[in-house]
XYZ file of C-alpha atoms in Angstrom:
562
model
C 44.223 -25.807 11.044
C 41.042 -25.351 8.988
C 42.993 -23.643 6.188
C 45.106 -26.775 5.704
C 42.125 -29.102 5.212
C 41.455 -30.437 1.737
C 37.728 -29.839 1.375
C 37.727 -31.862 -1.839
C 38.442 -34.971 0.247
C 35.311 -37.155 -0.026
C 35.753 -38.428 3.530
C 34.918 -34.910 4.763
C 31.754 -34.554 2.675
C 29.398 -34.835 5.653
C 31.463 -32.428 7.740
C 32.155 -29.690 5.199
C 29.213 -27.517 6.291
C 30.220 -27.760 9.967
C 33.866 -27.095 9.129
C 33.008 -23.982 7.128
C 30.726 -22.703 9.889
C 33.368 -23.259 12.548
C 36.021 -21.606 10.408
C 33.811 -18.549 9.901
C 32.984 -18.440 13.609
C 36.646 -18.586 14.607
C 37.396 -15.785 12.161
C 34.683 -13.667 13.761
C 35.985 -14.476 17.246
C 39.511 -13.414 16.256
C 38.148 -10.150 14.897
C 36.189 -9.395 18.095
C 39.191 -10.164 20.299
C 41.449 -8.020 18.086
C 39.121 -5.037 18.365
C 38.801 -5.424 22.146
C 42.571 -5.747 22.661
C 43.300 -2.810 20.373
C 40.853 -0.513 22.183
C 42.214 -1.648 25.558
C 45.752 -0.836 24.379
C 44.715 2.592 23.142
C 43.013 3.317 26.458
C 46.148 2.291 28.375
C 48.200 4.697 26.260
C 45.638 7.437 26.863
C 45.941 6.861 30.620
C 49.705 7.632 30.601
C 51.050 11.015 31.599
C 51.584 13.381 28.636
C 55.374 12.963 28.796
C 55.258 9.157 29.013
C 52.614 9.030 26.287
C 54.742 11.174 23.973
C 57.839 9.033 24.540
C 55.877 5.816 23.987
C 54.334 7.055 20.731
C 57.702 8.149 19.348
C 59.248 4.791 20.197
C 56.302 2.946 18.656
C 56.444 5.112 15.539
C 60.104 4.266 15.059
C 59.361 0.532 15.345
C 56.423 0.662 12.953
C 58.301 2.632 10.320
C 61.170 0.183 10.528
C 58.792 -2.767 10.112
C 57.294 -1.125 7.054
C 60.709 -0.380 5.600
C 60.417 3.367 5.977
C 63.216 5.657 7.025
C 63.106 7.094 10.481
C 61.761 10.616 10.781
C 62.412 13.334 13.291
C 59.803 13.977 15.928
C 58.442 16.880 13.946
C 57.448 14.662 11.049
C 60.507 15.034 8.784
C 60.544 13.165 5.545
C 63.972 11.546 5.848
C 64.797 12.312 2.189
C 68.466 12.900 1.438
C 69.307 16.383 0.231
C 71.484 16.667 -2.865
C 73.415 19.375 -1.010
C 74.148 17.178 2.021
C 77.893 16.831 2.523
C 77.444 13.496 4.275
C 76.156 11.759 1.148
C 76.225 7.985 1.665
C 78.968 6.131 -0.144
C 78.153 4.259 -3.312
C 77.008 0.789 -2.326
C 78.676 -0.779 -5.332
C 81.958 1.162 -5.204
C 85.057 -0.955 -4.644
C 88.670 0.093 -3.966
C 89.977 -2.827 -5.916
C 89.918 -2.606 -9.668
C 88.643 -5.449 -11.823
C 86.756 -7.194 -8.932
C 82.986 -7.118 -9.617
C 80.730 -6.461 -6.616
C 78.674 -9.673 -6.834
C 81.849 -11.780 -6.976
C 83.115 -10.267 -3.740
C 81.585 -12.087 -0.713
C 82.701 -9.453 1.811
C 81.168 -6.621 -0.210
C 77.901 -8.559 -0.638
C 77.717 -9.222 3.112
C 78.473 -5.594 3.879
C 75.845 -4.407 1.404
C 73.202 -6.758 2.834
C 73.804 -5.540 6.371
C 73.691 -1.895 5.290
C 70.457 -2.512 3.373
C 68.846 -4.232 6.364
C 69.968 -1.448 8.687
C 68.581 1.215 6.399
C 65.410 -0.412 5.059
C 64.569 -3.195 7.492
C 63.379 -6.693 6.523
C 61.992 -6.761 3.007
C 60.348 -9.574 1.092
C 61.275 -9.938 -2.555
C 58.424 -7.931 -4.129
C 58.205 -4.796 -6.222
C 56.996 -1.407 -5.038
C 57.316 -1.780 -1.252
C 55.507 1.413 -0.332
C 52.406 0.620 -2.389
C 52.248 -2.914 -1.013
C 52.635 -1.566 2.517
C 49.676 0.783 2.034
C 47.549 -2.006 0.548
C 48.382 -4.341 3.438
C 47.321 -1.712 5.949
C 44.121 -0.953 4.027
C 43.062 -4.599 3.874
C 44.034 -5.292 7.469
C 46.527 -7.924 6.212
C 44.048 -10.695 7.000
C 42.401 -11.386 3.681
C 39.161 -9.708 4.631
C 37.221 -12.968 4.449
C 35.978 -13.221 7.991
C 34.208 -9.933 8.454
C 31.181 -10.038 10.651
C 28.419 -8.146 8.896
C 26.665 -7.590 12.188
C 29.333 -5.287 13.665
C 30.732 -2.206 12.041
C 34.077 -1.057 13.421
C 34.248 2.660 12.681
C 37.919 2.872 13.636
C 38.890 0.047 11.274
C 36.779 1.497 8.469
C 38.381 4.909 8.925
C 41.899 3.445 8.933
C 41.175 1.336 5.867
C 39.878 4.328 3.946
C 42.884 6.508 4.742
C 45.749 4.013 4.930
C 46.620 4.042 1.250
C 47.040 7.817 1.252
C 48.567 8.311 4.692
C 52.048 7.256 5.801
C 52.941 6.462 9.377
C 53.632 9.625 11.329
C 53.294 11.001 14.833
C 50.029 12.844 14.246
C 48.377 9.769 12.735
C 49.154 7.668 15.819
C 48.016 10.362 18.234
C 44.719 10.688 16.360
C 43.742 7.116 17.328
C 44.204 7.614 21.062
C 40.972 8.231 23.055
C 42.347 11.174 25.001
C 39.004 12.993 25.398
C 35.957 11.825 27.351
C 33.862 11.664 24.192
C 36.371 9.431 22.415
C 36.812 7.318 25.538
C 33.040 6.718 25.670
C 33.073 5.744 22.004
C 35.939 3.326 22.635
C 34.115 1.741 25.592
C 30.958 1.388 23.520
C 32.941 -0.428 20.831
C 34.447 -2.772 23.421
C 31.030 -3.478 24.977
C 29.421 -4.283 21.620
C 32.187 -6.648 20.567
C 32.452 -8.304 23.976
C 28.719 -9.089 24.016
C 28.858 -10.464 20.481
C 31.936 -12.491 21.401
C 30.040 -14.109 24.287
C 27.132 -14.945 21.962
C 29.533 -16.528 19.452
C 30.942 -18.768 22.182
C 27.421 -19.622 23.349
C 25.517 -20.157 20.107
C 28.086 -21.042 17.449
C 30.727 -22.980 19.379
C 28.503 -24.080 22.282
C 31.455 -23.352 24.563
C 29.281 -22.392 27.536
C 32.142 -22.047 30.023
C 33.991 -19.529 27.857
C 30.699 -17.733 27.176
C 30.090 -17.412 30.937
C 33.601 -16.009 31.452
C 32.981 -13.404 28.742
C 29.483 -12.499 30.000
C 30.715 -12.049 33.579
C 33.694 -9.985 32.437
C 31.193 -7.836 30.553
C 29.126 -7.360 33.747
C 32.229 -6.246 35.653
C 33.257 -3.715 33.032
C 29.824 -2.480 31.954
C 27.328 -2.958 34.804
C 25.054 -0.251 33.379
C 24.924 -1.636 29.835
C 22.783 -4.713 30.231
C 21.207 -4.651 26.745
C 17.622 -4.941 28.063
C 18.526 -8.091 29.977
C 20.206 -9.975 27.128
C 23.325 -10.500 29.278
C 21.266 -12.043 32.100
C 19.435 -14.245 29.606
C 22.743 -15.466 28.153
C 24.079 -16.342 31.608
C 20.809 -18.098 32.500
C 20.987 -20.164 29.322
C 24.673 -21.119 29.738
C 24.329 -22.096 33.405
C 21.226 -24.134 32.543
C 23.193 -26.022 29.890
C 25.952 -26.752 32.410
C 23.410 -27.964 34.984
C 24.081 -25.197 37.511
C 20.441 -24.518 38.426
C 21.297 -22.239 41.358
C 23.189 -19.793 39.154
C 20.606 -20.127 36.390
C 17.777 -19.237 38.803
C 19.803 -16.316 40.139
C 20.131 -14.687 36.720
C 16.556 -15.566 35.785
C 15.375 -13.706 38.880
C 17.526 -10.685 37.970
C 16.100 -10.736 34.450
C 12.480 -10.813 35.627
C 13.089 -8.197 38.321
C 14.879 -5.617 36.170
C 13.663 -6.431 32.649
C 10.367 -8.236 33.123
C 8.659 -6.604 30.139
C 11.337 -7.294 27.521
C 11.447 -9.960 24.837
C 14.465 -11.540 26.589
C 12.362 -12.158 29.690
C 9.659 -13.560 27.415
C 12.209 -15.899 25.812
C 13.069 -17.300 29.232
C 9.563 -17.469 30.698
C 7.518 -18.415 27.635
C 9.740 -19.264 24.663
C 6.831 -20.809 22.728
C 5.206 -17.381 22.468
C 8.087 -16.208 20.260
C 7.764 -19.111 17.841
C 6.348 -17.728 14.567
C 4.330 -20.917 14.076
C 2.699 -20.592 17.484
C -0.014 -17.967 17.817
C -0.964 -16.939 21.320
C -4.641 -15.920 21.697
C -3.609 -13.221 24.165
C -1.043 -11.757 21.774
C -3.452 -11.952 18.844
C -6.074 -10.084 20.859
C -3.481 -7.493 21.889
C -2.583 -6.702 18.276
C -6.262 -6.600 17.283
C -6.778 -3.926 19.940
C -3.783 -1.992 18.590
C -5.281 -2.271 15.109
C -8.590 -0.843 16.348
C -6.787 2.009 18.118
C -5.169 3.013 14.831
C -8.448 2.779 12.900
C -10.295 4.849 15.512
C -7.625 7.563 15.431
C -6.153 6.992 18.900
C -2.677 7.140 17.415
C -0.547 7.986 20.452
C -1.928 5.070 22.453
C -1.721 2.748 19.441
C 1.969 3.523 18.933
C 2.720 3.153 22.646
C 0.914 -0.210 22.855
C 2.578 -1.458 19.677
C 6.044 -0.685 21.046
C 5.251 -2.683 24.180
C 3.839 -5.581 22.178
C 6.766 -5.597 19.749
C 9.216 -5.747 22.653
C 7.515 -8.962 23.751
C 6.665 -10.657 20.474
C 8.866 -9.053 17.834
C 7.193 -9.025 14.435
C 5.506 -12.427 14.803
C 2.027 -10.910 15.055
C 2.362 -8.201 12.449
C -0.076 -8.315 9.549
C 0.010 -6.473 6.219
C -3.185 -4.693 7.269
C -1.564 -3.383 10.458
C 1.547 -2.264 8.582
C -0.598 -0.537 5.959
C -2.708 1.501 8.367
C 0.435 2.409 10.337
C 1.988 3.606 7.075
C -1.111 5.718 6.349
C -0.712 7.340 9.766
C 2.958 8.097 9.034
C 1.960 9.596 5.681
C -0.475 11.846 7.512
C 2.297 12.944 9.882
C 4.676 13.368 6.899
C 7.029 10.741 8.299
C 7.679 9.518 4.776
C 10.773 7.466 5.609
C 8.877 5.462 8.249
C 5.897 5.079 5.926
C 8.086 3.783 3.097
C 9.847 1.390 5.476
C 6.512 -0.111 6.562
C 5.262 -0.350 2.971
C 8.488 -2.031 1.854
C 7.984 -4.523 4.675
C 4.596 -5.405 3.161
C 6.100 -5.874 -0.311
C 9.014 -8.009 0.897
C 7.430 -9.994 3.736
C 3.919 -10.468 2.324
C 4.379 -10.758 -1.473
C 1.042 -12.567 -1.900
C -0.944 -9.962 0.051
C -3.690 -8.023 -1.717
C -2.083 -4.880 -0.305
C 1.226 -5.419 -2.110
C 0.232 -3.413 -5.213
C -1.237 -0.609 -3.103
C 1.966 -0.494 -1.061
C 4.141 -0.295 -4.181
C 2.026 2.498 -5.652
C 2.184 4.463 -2.414
C 5.977 4.023 -2.215
C 6.250 5.482 -5.715
C 4.060 8.470 -4.807
C 5.875 9.119 -1.516
C 9.271 8.994 -3.200
C 8.044 11.803 -5.477
C 6.061 13.724 -2.839
C 8.316 16.789 -2.908
C 8.322 16.884 -6.692
C 4.518 16.593 -6.835
C 3.982 19.255 -4.149
C 6.350 21.671 -5.900
C 4.529 21.123 -9.181
C 1.128 21.754 -7.612
C 2.440 24.838 -5.797
C 3.812 26.361 -8.993
C 0.760 25.389 -11.009
C -1.424 28.428 -11.715
C -4.966 27.510 -12.577
C -6.940 30.289 -14.263
C -10.538 30.023 -15.187
C -11.128 30.097 -18.904
C -12.966 33.219 -20.068
C -16.524 32.315 -20.823
C -17.817 33.214 -24.227
C -20.551 35.824 -23.917
C -23.491 35.123 -26.161
C -25.864 38.023 -26.853
C -29.354 37.074 -27.936
C -30.130 39.816 -30.468
C -33.478 39.341 -32.201
C -33.099 39.099 -35.948
C -35.660 40.541 -38.347
C -36.294 37.392 -40.343
C -38.163 37.605 -43.669
C -41.679 36.300 -43.523
C -42.089 33.249 -45.681
C -44.933 33.501 -48.229
C -47.950 31.474 -47.294
C -48.814 28.619 -49.560
C -52.339 28.446 -50.881
C -54.627 26.310 -48.798
C -54.774 22.805 -50.165
C -57.998 20.936 -50.463
C -57.898 17.630 -48.617
C -59.922 14.532 -49.288
C -61.282 12.585 -46.329
C -59.219 9.460 -45.652
C -60.066 6.263 -43.854
C -57.897 5.746 -40.734
C -57.082 2.054 -40.158
C -57.705 0.607 -36.719
C -54.560 0.895 -34.652
C -53.049 -2.107 -32.864
C -52.985 -1.223 -29.193
C -49.669 -2.461 -27.636
C -49.775 -4.565 -24.490
C -48.701 -2.461 -21.490
C -45.881 -4.134 -19.510
C -46.301 -3.296 -15.915
C -43.213 -2.243 -13.882
C -42.230 -5.092 -11.619
C -41.178 -2.593 -8.965
C -44.731 -1.354 -8.764
C -45.742 -4.800 -7.569
C -43.577 -4.372 -4.509
C -45.679 -3.312 -1.643
C -44.447 -0.015 -0.218
C -43.531 -0.463 3.422
C -43.191 2.283 5.995
C -42.089 2.616 9.572
C -42.634 5.348 12.084
C -39.828 7.426 10.549
C -39.006 6.010 7.116
C -40.952 5.167 3.987
C -39.509 3.043 1.178
C -40.097 4.083 -2.422
C -38.442 1.562 -4.798
C -39.106 3.621 -7.937
C -37.443 6.773 -6.602
C -33.750 7.636 -7.220
C -31.446 6.018 -4.640
C -28.037 6.436 -3.071
C -25.745 3.676 -1.823
C -24.380 4.508 1.628
C -21.199 3.186 3.198
C -21.514 3.606 6.971
C -18.192 3.637 8.854
C -18.209 3.096 12.623
C -15.427 4.781 14.661
C -13.038 5.203 11.734
C -10.555 8.096 11.716
C -10.724 10.612 8.889
C -7.383 9.361 7.494
C -8.916 5.977 6.773
C -12.292 7.410 5.687
C -10.424 9.286 2.961
C -8.547 6.138 1.977
C -11.852 4.228 1.789
C -13.298 6.998 -0.382
C -10.328 6.772 -2.750
C -10.792 3.008 -2.926
C -14.493 3.411 -3.841
C -13.645 5.975 -6.529
C -11.128 3.607 -8.134
C -13.548 0.704 -7.848
C -16.452 2.610 -9.426
C -14.323 3.728 -12.374
C -13.149 0.176 -13.035
C -16.354 -1.802 -12.448
C -18.941 0.761 -13.591
C -17.052 2.369 -16.438
C -19.145 4.861 -18.371
C -21.588 5.519 -15.544
C -21.511 8.869 -13.801
C -21.014 7.930 -10.158
C -20.074 10.525 -7.559
C -18.790 9.749 -4.069
C -18.976 12.338 -1.316
C -18.068 12.281 2.363
C -20.551 13.106 5.109
C -21.068 12.488 8.822
C -23.950 11.023 10.756
C -22.688 11.646 14.282
C -19.427 11.785 16.231
C -18.747 8.068 15.704
C -20.298 7.394 12.297
C -19.043 8.655 8.944
C -20.823 8.301 5.614
C -19.643 7.800 2.061
C -22.524 8.664 -0.259
C -22.473 6.970 -3.677
C -24.841 8.690 -6.114
C -27.002 8.617 -8.088
C -28.999 5.549 -9.170
C -32.297 5.719 -11.041
C -34.187 3.423 -8.685
C -33.810 0.773 -6.012
C -32.940 -1.994 -8.489
C -30.043 -0.008 -9.961
C -28.769 0.823 -6.478
C -29.052 -2.830 -5.449
C -26.884 -3.864 -8.413
C -24.072 -1.628 -7.152
C -24.737 -2.638 -3.542
C -24.459 -6.381 -4.221
C -21.203 -5.977 -6.115
C -19.420 -3.658 -3.691
C -20.526 -5.701 -0.686
C -18.916 -8.776 -2.245
C -15.719 -7.029 -3.404
C -15.115 -4.849 -0.336
C -13.002 -7.548 1.335
C -10.377 -7.152 -1.381
C -10.829 -3.466 -2.245
C -10.559 -2.265 1.364
C -8.901 -5.335 2.877
C -7.043 -3.189 5.415
C -10.337 -2.092 7.037
C -12.005 -4.631 9.381
C -15.425 -5.774 8.158
C -16.853 -4.905 11.573
C -16.072 -1.245 10.907
C -18.337 -0.699 7.897
C -21.633 -1.666 6.236
C -23.646 -0.719 3.135
C -27.299 0.261 2.595
C -29.410 1.811 -0.161
C -31.468 4.911 0.620
C -33.551 7.639 -1.006
C -32.816 11.312 -0.553
C -35.859 11.781 1.699
C -34.879 8.874 3.939
C -31.284 10.139 4.094
C -32.550 13.452 5.455
C -34.580 11.596 8.080
C -31.621 9.355 8.953
C -29.284 12.326 9.450
C -31.920 13.813 11.711
C -32.849 10.857 13.938
C -29.559 8.820 13.606
C -31.585 5.604 13.833
C -29.595 3.259 11.584
C -31.001 0.149 13.262
C -34.601 1.110 12.506
C -33.796 1.862 8.871
C -31.921 -1.423 8.342
C -34.807 -3.299 9.941
C -37.213 -1.702 7.460
C -34.927 -2.573 4.524
C -34.682 -6.194 5.632
C -38.459 -6.391 5.812
C -38.740 -5.163 2.224
C -35.764 -7.114 0.842
C -35.725 -10.221 3.057
C -32.657 -9.869 5.266
C -30.479 -8.527 2.482
C -28.927 -5.906 4.734
């Protein structure tokens, strides 16, 4: 019906979109039903006794070959080609006992020839190259191929389509499609279950035919009671019965869903559908993913992955962030799960194109895609230390220069020198402040410390790499080294060295503190802080671990700057 509509008709302008959608839906429904009926038929053939099955296949083969215009073959797969040595050679179709009477002028001969042709070759349409067209029709499924559902792959159809052009109908080919073993029977049932569930969803969502959807869902439950798709079948029945106003049935399936699949996203869709709306952010869900984020950062990977799976089953990807995906990718890199890492990084690039982590993700994808090549290169690389040039200090016997005669000098008048004004160092004006443990010395060389609180070594290394890149870009030409150290079991240190005095260290400190949100955007600000410190105070700090006391002293000297 939809194929006969003239879509160029202006009276249908407002309905064209709906018509196209319905046409596509009906095409998908036909495909699902065809697959289900075909698999059911194959299973019925498989259930026959061997003798009955063999007889049925031979009869079917004869019918199919006749429909395709192929000669019949013997049961052993004969070709049906006439031998030039066969005594029973068929008579010439155009031979005539009467002389001077042309074949096409003789109605009886034409009728006889037509009947013989039909008997031998079957019904043929007026086209060239029958065999090639037959193979093409089989390969394309003879349905135009326009209504394929991208969501379902039919392995049997794909296999037939790939081989049809090269394979003629024969006994072995038909037997190969029959699910005669338990493994093939399970595969056939799985294909039926998948297509039956999708068929029910097409009735429900696309056609809004809730009665037919219920019939399909309940037939599914009868045939596959142990394949409930995490409660999706119960949710579909609940939804359809609710739409039809049958609250008793709707409550029945809602109760089954909550009892058997209470922790799934389908139960969440029934009990709290607003929580799955991307525009609605639940405080509880947000807090849950923040905890997962912290578990990753702190190195509790097994628990983080377990909690994330549970959360994703409830909320999907609505609460994912590029930061979470990035740190999860870093974990997968550490575990050498490169495919998972690349998948997460690609998600950042595609889903969050404006994120500050997009460029980092793209760079890491490039490196991971060449990981094997890089590792092989480094393995084969032989680094040998260059031979140092040995310099021997051999004393030379140098000629003694002749002494010049002593010159007589006249006394000269030395003009009064202008004494320059001494500019006092502003740092020396700063009053040196001390505490019980620490003593500040602004004129001494300083480090800049990055203190990381409960951050796993994977992310400490990533932070170090970020600081190295940052220092090279923002402080080009300065020799800045960054080393990793620890303060205690929970606190890690990144030591940035070396600055001539407190003022030079403060210049770096102010800049990195401001830019850290973009340079290490994947690391929560609550997980790190920066201070400046002398070498002597660093030794004391590593000894007494009293970060609070040291920061308090700094804030006294530099007015709450830390």
